PDB file of C-alpha atoms and ligand atoms in Angstrom:
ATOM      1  CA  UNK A   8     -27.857 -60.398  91.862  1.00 51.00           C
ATOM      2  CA  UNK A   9     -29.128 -58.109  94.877  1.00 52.00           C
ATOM      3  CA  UNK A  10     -32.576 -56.714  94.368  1.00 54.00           C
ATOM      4  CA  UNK A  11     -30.894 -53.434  94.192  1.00 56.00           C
ATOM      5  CA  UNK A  12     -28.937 -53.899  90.678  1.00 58.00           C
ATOM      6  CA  UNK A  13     -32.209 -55.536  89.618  1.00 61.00           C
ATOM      7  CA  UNK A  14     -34.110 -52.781  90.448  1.00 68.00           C
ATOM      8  CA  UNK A  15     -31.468 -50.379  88.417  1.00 76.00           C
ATOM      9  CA  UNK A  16     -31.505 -51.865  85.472  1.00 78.00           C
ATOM     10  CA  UNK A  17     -35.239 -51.807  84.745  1.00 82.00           C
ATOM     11  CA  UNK A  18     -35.156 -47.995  82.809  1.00 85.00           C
ATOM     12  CA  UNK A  19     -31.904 -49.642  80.854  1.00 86.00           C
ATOM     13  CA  UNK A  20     -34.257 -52.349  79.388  1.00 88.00           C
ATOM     14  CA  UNK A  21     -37.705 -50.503  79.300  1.00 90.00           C
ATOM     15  CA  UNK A  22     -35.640 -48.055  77.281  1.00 91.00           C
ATOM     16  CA  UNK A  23     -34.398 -50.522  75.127  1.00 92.00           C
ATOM     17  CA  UNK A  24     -36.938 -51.773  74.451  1.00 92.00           C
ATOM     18  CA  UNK A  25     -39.197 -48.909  73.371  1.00 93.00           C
ATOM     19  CA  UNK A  26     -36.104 -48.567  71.124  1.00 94.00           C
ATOM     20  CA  UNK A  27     -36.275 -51.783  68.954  1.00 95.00           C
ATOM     21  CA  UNK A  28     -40.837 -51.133  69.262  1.00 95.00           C
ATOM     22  CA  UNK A  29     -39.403 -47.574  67.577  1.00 95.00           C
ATOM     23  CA  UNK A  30     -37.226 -49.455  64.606  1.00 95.00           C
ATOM     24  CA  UNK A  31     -39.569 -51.912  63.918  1.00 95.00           C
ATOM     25  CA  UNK A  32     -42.668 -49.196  63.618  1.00 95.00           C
ATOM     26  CA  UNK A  33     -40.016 -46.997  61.367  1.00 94.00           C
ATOM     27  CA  UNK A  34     -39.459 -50.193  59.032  1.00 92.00           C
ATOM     28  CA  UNK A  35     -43.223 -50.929  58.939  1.00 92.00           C
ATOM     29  CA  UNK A  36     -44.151 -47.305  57.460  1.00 91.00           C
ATOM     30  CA  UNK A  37     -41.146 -47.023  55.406  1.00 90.00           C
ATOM     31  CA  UNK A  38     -43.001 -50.352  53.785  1.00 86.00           C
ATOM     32  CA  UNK A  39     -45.804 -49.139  53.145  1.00 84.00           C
ATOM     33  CA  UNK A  40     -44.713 -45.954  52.116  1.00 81.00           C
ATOM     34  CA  UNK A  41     -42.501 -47.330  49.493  1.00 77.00           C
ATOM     35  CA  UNK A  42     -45.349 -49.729  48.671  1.00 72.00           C
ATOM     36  CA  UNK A  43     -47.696 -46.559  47.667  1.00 68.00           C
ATOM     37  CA  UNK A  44     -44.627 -44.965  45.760  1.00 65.00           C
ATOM     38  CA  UNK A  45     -43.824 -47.868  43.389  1.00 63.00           C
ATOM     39  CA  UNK A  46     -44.113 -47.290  39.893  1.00 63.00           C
ATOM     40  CA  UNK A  47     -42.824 -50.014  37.810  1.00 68.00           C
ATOM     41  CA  UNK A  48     -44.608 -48.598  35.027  1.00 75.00           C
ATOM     42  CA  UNK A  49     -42.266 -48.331  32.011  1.00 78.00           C
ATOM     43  CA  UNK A  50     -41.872 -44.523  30.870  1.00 81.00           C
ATOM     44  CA  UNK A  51     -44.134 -43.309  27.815  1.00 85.00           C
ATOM     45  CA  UNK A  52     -42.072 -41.873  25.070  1.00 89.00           C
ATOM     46  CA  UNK A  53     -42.179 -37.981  26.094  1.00 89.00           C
ATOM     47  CA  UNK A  54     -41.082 -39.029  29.380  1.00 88.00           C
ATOM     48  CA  UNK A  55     -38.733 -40.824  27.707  1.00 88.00           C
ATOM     49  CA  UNK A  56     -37.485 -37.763  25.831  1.00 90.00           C
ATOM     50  CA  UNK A  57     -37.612 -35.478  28.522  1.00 90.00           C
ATOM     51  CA  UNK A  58     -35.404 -38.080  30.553  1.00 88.00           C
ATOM     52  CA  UNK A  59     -33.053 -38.301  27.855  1.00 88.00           C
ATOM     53  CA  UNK A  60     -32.468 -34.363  27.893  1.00 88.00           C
ATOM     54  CA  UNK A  61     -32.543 -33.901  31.288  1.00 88.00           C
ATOM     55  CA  UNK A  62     -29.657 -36.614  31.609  1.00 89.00           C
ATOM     56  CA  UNK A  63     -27.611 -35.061  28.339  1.00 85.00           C
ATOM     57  CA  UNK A  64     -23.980 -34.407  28.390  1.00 79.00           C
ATOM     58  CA  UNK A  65     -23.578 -30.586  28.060  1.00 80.00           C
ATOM     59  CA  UNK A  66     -20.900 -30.404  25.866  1.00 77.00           C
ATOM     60  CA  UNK A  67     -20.550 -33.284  22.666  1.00 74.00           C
ATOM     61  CA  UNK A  68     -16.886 -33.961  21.013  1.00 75.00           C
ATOM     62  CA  UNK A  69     -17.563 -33.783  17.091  1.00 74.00           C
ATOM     63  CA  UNK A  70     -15.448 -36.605  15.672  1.00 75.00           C
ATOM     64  CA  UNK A  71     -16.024 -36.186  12.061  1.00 71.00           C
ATOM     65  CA  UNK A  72     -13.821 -33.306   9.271  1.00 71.00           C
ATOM     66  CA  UNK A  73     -17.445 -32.257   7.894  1.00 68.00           C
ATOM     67  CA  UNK A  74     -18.088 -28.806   9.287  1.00 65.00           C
ATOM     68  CA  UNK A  75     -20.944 -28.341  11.483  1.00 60.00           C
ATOM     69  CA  UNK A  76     -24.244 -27.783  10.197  1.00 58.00           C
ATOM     70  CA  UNK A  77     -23.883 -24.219  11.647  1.00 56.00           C
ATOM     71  CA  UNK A  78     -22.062 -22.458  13.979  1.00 54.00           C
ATOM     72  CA  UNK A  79     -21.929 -18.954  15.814  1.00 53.00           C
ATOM     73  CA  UNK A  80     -20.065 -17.097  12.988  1.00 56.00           C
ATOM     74  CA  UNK A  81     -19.544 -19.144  10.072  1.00 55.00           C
ATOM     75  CA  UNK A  82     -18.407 -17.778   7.377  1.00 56.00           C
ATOM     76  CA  UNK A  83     -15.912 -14.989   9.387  1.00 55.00           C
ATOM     77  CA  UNK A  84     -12.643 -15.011   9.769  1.00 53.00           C
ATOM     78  CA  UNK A  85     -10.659 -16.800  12.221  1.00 53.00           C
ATOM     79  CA  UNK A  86      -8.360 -14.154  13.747  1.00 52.00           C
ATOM     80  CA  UNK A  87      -6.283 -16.580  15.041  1.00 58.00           C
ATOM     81  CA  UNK A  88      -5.432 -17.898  12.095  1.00 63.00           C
ATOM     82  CA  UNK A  89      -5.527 -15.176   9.693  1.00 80.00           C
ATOM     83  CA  UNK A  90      -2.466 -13.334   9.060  1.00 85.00           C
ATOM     84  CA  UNK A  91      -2.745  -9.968  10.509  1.00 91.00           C
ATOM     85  CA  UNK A  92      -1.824  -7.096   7.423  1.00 94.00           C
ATOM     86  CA  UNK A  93       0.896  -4.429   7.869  1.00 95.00           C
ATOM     87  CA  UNK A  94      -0.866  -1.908   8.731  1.00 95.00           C
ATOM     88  CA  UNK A  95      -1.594  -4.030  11.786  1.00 95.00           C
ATOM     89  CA  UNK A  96       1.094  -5.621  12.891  1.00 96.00           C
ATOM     90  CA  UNK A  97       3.124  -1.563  12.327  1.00 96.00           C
ATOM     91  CA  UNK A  98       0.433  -0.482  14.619  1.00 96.00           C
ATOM     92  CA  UNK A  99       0.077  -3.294  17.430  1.00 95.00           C
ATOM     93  CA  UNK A 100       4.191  -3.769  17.655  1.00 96.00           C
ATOM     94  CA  UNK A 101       6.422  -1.541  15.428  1.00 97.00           C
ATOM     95  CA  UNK A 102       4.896   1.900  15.961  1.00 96.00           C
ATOM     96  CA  UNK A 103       5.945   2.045  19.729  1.00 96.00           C
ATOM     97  CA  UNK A 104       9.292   2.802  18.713  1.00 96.00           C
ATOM     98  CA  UNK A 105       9.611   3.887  15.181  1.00 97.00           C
ATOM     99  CA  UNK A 106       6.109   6.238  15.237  1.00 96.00           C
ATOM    100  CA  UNK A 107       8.869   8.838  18.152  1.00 96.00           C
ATOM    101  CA  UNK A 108      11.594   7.179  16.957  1.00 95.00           C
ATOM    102  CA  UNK A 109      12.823   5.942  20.567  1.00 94.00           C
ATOM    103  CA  UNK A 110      16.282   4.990  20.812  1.00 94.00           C
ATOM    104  CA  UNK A 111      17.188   6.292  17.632  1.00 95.00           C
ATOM    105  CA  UNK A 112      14.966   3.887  15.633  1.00 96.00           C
ATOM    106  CA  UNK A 113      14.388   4.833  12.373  1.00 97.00           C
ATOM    107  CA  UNK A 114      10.987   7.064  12.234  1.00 97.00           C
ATOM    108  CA  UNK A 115       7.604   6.259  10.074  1.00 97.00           C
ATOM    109  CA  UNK A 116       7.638   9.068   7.766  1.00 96.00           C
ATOM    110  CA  UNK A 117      11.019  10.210   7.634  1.00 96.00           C
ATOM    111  CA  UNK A 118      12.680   9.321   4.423  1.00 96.00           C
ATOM    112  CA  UNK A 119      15.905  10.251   5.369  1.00 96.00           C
ATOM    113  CA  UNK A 120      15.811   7.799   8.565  1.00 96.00           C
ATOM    114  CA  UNK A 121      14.841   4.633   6.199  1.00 97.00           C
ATOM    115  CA  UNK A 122      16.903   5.526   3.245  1.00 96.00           C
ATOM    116  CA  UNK A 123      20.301   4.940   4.026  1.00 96.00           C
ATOM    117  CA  UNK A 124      19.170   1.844   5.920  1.00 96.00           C
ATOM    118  CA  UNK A 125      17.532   0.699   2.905  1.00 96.00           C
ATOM    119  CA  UNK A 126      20.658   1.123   0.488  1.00 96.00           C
ATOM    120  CA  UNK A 127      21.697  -2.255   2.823  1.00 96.00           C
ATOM    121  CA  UNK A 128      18.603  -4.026   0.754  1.00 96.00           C
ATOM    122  CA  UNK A 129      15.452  -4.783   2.109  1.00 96.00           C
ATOM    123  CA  UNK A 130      16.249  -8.714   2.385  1.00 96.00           C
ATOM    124  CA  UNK A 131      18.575  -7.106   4.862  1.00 96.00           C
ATOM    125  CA  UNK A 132      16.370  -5.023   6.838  1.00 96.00           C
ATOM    126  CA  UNK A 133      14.093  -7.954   6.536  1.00 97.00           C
ATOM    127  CA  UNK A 134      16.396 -10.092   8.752  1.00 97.00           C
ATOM    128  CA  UNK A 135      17.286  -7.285  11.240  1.00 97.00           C
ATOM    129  CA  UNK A 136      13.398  -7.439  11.740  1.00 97.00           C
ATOM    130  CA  UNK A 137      13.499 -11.004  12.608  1.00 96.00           C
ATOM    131  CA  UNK A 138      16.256 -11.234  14.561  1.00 96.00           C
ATOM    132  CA  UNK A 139      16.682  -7.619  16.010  1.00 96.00           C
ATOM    133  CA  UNK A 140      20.058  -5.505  16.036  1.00 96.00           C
ATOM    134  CA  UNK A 141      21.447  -3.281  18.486  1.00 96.00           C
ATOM    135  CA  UNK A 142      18.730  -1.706  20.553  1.00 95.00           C
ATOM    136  CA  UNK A 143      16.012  -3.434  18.128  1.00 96.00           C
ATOM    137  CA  UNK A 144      14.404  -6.198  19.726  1.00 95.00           C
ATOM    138  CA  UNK A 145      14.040  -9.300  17.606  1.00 96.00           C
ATOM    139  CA  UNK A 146      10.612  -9.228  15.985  1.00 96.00           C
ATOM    140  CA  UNK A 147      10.134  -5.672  17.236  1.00 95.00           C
ATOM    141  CA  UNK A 148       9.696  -8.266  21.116  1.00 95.00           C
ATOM    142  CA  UNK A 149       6.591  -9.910  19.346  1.00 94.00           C
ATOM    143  CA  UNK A 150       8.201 -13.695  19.142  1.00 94.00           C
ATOM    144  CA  UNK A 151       4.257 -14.624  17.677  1.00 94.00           C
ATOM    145  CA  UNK A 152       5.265 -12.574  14.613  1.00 94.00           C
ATOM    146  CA  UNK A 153       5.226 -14.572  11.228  1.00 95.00           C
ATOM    147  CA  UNK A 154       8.027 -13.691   8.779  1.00 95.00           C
ATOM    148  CA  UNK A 155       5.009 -12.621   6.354  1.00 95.00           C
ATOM    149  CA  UNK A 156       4.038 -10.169   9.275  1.00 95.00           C
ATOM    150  CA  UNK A 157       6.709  -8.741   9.307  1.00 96.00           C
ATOM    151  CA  UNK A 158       7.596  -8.176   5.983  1.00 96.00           C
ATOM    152  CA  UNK A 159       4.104  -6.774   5.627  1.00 96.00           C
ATOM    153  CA  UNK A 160       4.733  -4.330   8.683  1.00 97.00           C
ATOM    154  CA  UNK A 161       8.179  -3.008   7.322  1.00 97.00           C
ATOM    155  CA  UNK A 162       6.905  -2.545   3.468  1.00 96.00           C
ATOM    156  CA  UNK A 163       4.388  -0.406   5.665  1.00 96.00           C
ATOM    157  CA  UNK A 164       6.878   1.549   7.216  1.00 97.00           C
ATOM    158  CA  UNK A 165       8.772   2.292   4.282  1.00 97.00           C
ATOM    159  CA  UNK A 166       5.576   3.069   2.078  1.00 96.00           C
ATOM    160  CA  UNK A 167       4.570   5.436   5.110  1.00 96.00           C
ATOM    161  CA  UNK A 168       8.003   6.938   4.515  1.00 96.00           C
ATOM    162  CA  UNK A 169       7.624   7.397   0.743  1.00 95.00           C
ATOM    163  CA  UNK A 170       9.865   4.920   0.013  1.00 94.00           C
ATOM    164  CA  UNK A 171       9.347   1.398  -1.714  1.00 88.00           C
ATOM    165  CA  UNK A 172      11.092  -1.610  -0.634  1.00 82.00           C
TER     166      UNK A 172
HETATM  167  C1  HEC B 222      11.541  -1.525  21.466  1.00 85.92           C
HETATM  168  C2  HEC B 222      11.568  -0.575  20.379  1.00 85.92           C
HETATM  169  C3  HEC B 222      11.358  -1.135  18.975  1.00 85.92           C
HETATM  170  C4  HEC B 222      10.309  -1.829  18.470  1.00 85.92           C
HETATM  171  C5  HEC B 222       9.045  -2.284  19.227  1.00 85.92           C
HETATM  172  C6  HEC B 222      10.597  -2.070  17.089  1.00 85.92           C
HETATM  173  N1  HEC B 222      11.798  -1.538  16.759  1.00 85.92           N
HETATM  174 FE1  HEC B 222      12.682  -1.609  14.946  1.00 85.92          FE
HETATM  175  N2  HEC B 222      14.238  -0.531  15.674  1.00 85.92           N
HETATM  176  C7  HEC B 222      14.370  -0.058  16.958  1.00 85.92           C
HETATM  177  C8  HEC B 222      15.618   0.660  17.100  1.00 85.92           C
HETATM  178  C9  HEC B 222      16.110   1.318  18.370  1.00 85.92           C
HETATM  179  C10 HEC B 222      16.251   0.595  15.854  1.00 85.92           C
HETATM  180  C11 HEC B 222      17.596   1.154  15.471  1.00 85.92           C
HETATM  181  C12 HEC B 222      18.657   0.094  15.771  1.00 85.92           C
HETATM  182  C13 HEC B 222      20.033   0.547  15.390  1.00 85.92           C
HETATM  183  O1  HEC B 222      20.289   0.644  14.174  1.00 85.92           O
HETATM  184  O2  HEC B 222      20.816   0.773  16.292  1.00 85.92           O
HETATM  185  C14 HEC B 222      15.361  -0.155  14.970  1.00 85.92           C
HETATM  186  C15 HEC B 222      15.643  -0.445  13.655  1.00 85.92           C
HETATM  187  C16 HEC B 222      14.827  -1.155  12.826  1.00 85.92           C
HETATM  188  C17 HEC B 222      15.130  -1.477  11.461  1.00 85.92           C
HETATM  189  C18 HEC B 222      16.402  -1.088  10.708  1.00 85.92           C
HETATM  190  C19 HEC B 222      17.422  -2.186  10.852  1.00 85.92           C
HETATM  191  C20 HEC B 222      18.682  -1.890  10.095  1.00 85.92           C
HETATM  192  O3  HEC B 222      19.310  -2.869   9.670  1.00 85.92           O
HETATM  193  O4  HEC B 222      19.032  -0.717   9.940  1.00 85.92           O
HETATM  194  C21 HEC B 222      14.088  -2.185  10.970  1.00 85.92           C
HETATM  195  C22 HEC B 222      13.987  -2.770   9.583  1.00 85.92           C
HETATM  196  C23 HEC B 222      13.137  -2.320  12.044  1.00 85.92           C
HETATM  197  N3  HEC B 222      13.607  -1.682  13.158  1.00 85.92           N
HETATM  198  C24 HEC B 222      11.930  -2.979  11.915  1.00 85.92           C
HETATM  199  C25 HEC B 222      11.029  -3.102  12.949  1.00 85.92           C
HETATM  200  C26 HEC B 222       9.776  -3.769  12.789  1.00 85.92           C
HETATM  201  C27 HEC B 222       9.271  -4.413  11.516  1.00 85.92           C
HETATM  202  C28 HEC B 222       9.138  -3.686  13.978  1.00 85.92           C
HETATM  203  C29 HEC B 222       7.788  -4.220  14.363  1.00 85.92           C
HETATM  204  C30 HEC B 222       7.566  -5.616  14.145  1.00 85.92           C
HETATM  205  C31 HEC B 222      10.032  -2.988  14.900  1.00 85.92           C
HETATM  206  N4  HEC B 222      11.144  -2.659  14.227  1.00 85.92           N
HETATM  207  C32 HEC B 222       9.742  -2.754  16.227  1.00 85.92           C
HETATM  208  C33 HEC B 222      13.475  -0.238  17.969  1.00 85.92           C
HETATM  209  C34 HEC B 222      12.282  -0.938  17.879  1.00 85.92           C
END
């Protein structure tokens, strides 16, 4: 080895070695850092508690049939699960057509549009509800319609139409 490349390579190892000084220095006061930090002390019970909450699931699946102890609206009814009464359902899916009578659909209030329909029998009207006829969409397009809806909704129509089914 000349005395040149000897000469060169003196930074390379003064730098290491201030390097590995730098680590060791770094390991030394992360020691006694940590040292200071430890707490091996087990937690009291509010810490404990507080712990315990802070850690808590947000939500909780409820395993059992016994209704909660209480809940946002108990006691109401469930909409989606009560049946919704003529007057409703005539409103929300029959009265688009039959309030103008588009297409020629029988109207809500005229007598003489339901009557000769209803000398076919209301079991029969019943079943054009359900499954439509002509330009009459089945279940007036409301496929989430109950039969009971719907017989509500056209007893509604004809009562509107002073006629009883
Ligand atoms: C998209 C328009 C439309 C809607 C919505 C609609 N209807 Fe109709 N409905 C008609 C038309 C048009 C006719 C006449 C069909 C024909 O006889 O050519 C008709 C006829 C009827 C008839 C007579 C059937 C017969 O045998 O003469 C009944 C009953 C009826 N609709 C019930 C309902 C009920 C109940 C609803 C709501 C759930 C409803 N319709 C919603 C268009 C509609």
């Amino acid at each position: 080895m000349s005395e040149q490349e000897n000469n060169s390579m003196l930074p390379l190892v003064s730098v290491l070695g201030l390097m590995v000084a730098f680590a060791v220095f770094i390991g030394v006061l992360a020691a006694v850092i940590g040292g200071f930090a430890r707490h091996d002390r087990p937690l009291d019970e509010r810490e404990m508690a507080a712990l315990k909450e802070r850690i808590a699931p947000i939500g909780q699946v409820r395993t059992s049939d016994q209704p909660p102890m209480e809940t946002a609206n108990a006691g109401e009814p469930q909409a989606a699960v009560a049946p919704r009464s003529g007057t409703e359902v005539v409103q929300q899916a029959c009265a688009a057509c039959h309030a103008a009578g588009v297409l020629g659909a029988p109207k809500i209030g005229a007598k003489g549009d339901w009557e000769p329909r209803l000398a076919q029998g209301f079991d029969t009207l019943l079943k054009h509800s359900i499954t439509g006829i002509r330009a009459m969409p089945p279940k007036g397009g409301n496929p989430g319609l109950s039969e009971d809806e719907l017989k509500a909704a056209l007893t509604e129509m004809l009562k509107q139409s002073s006629l009883a089914p």
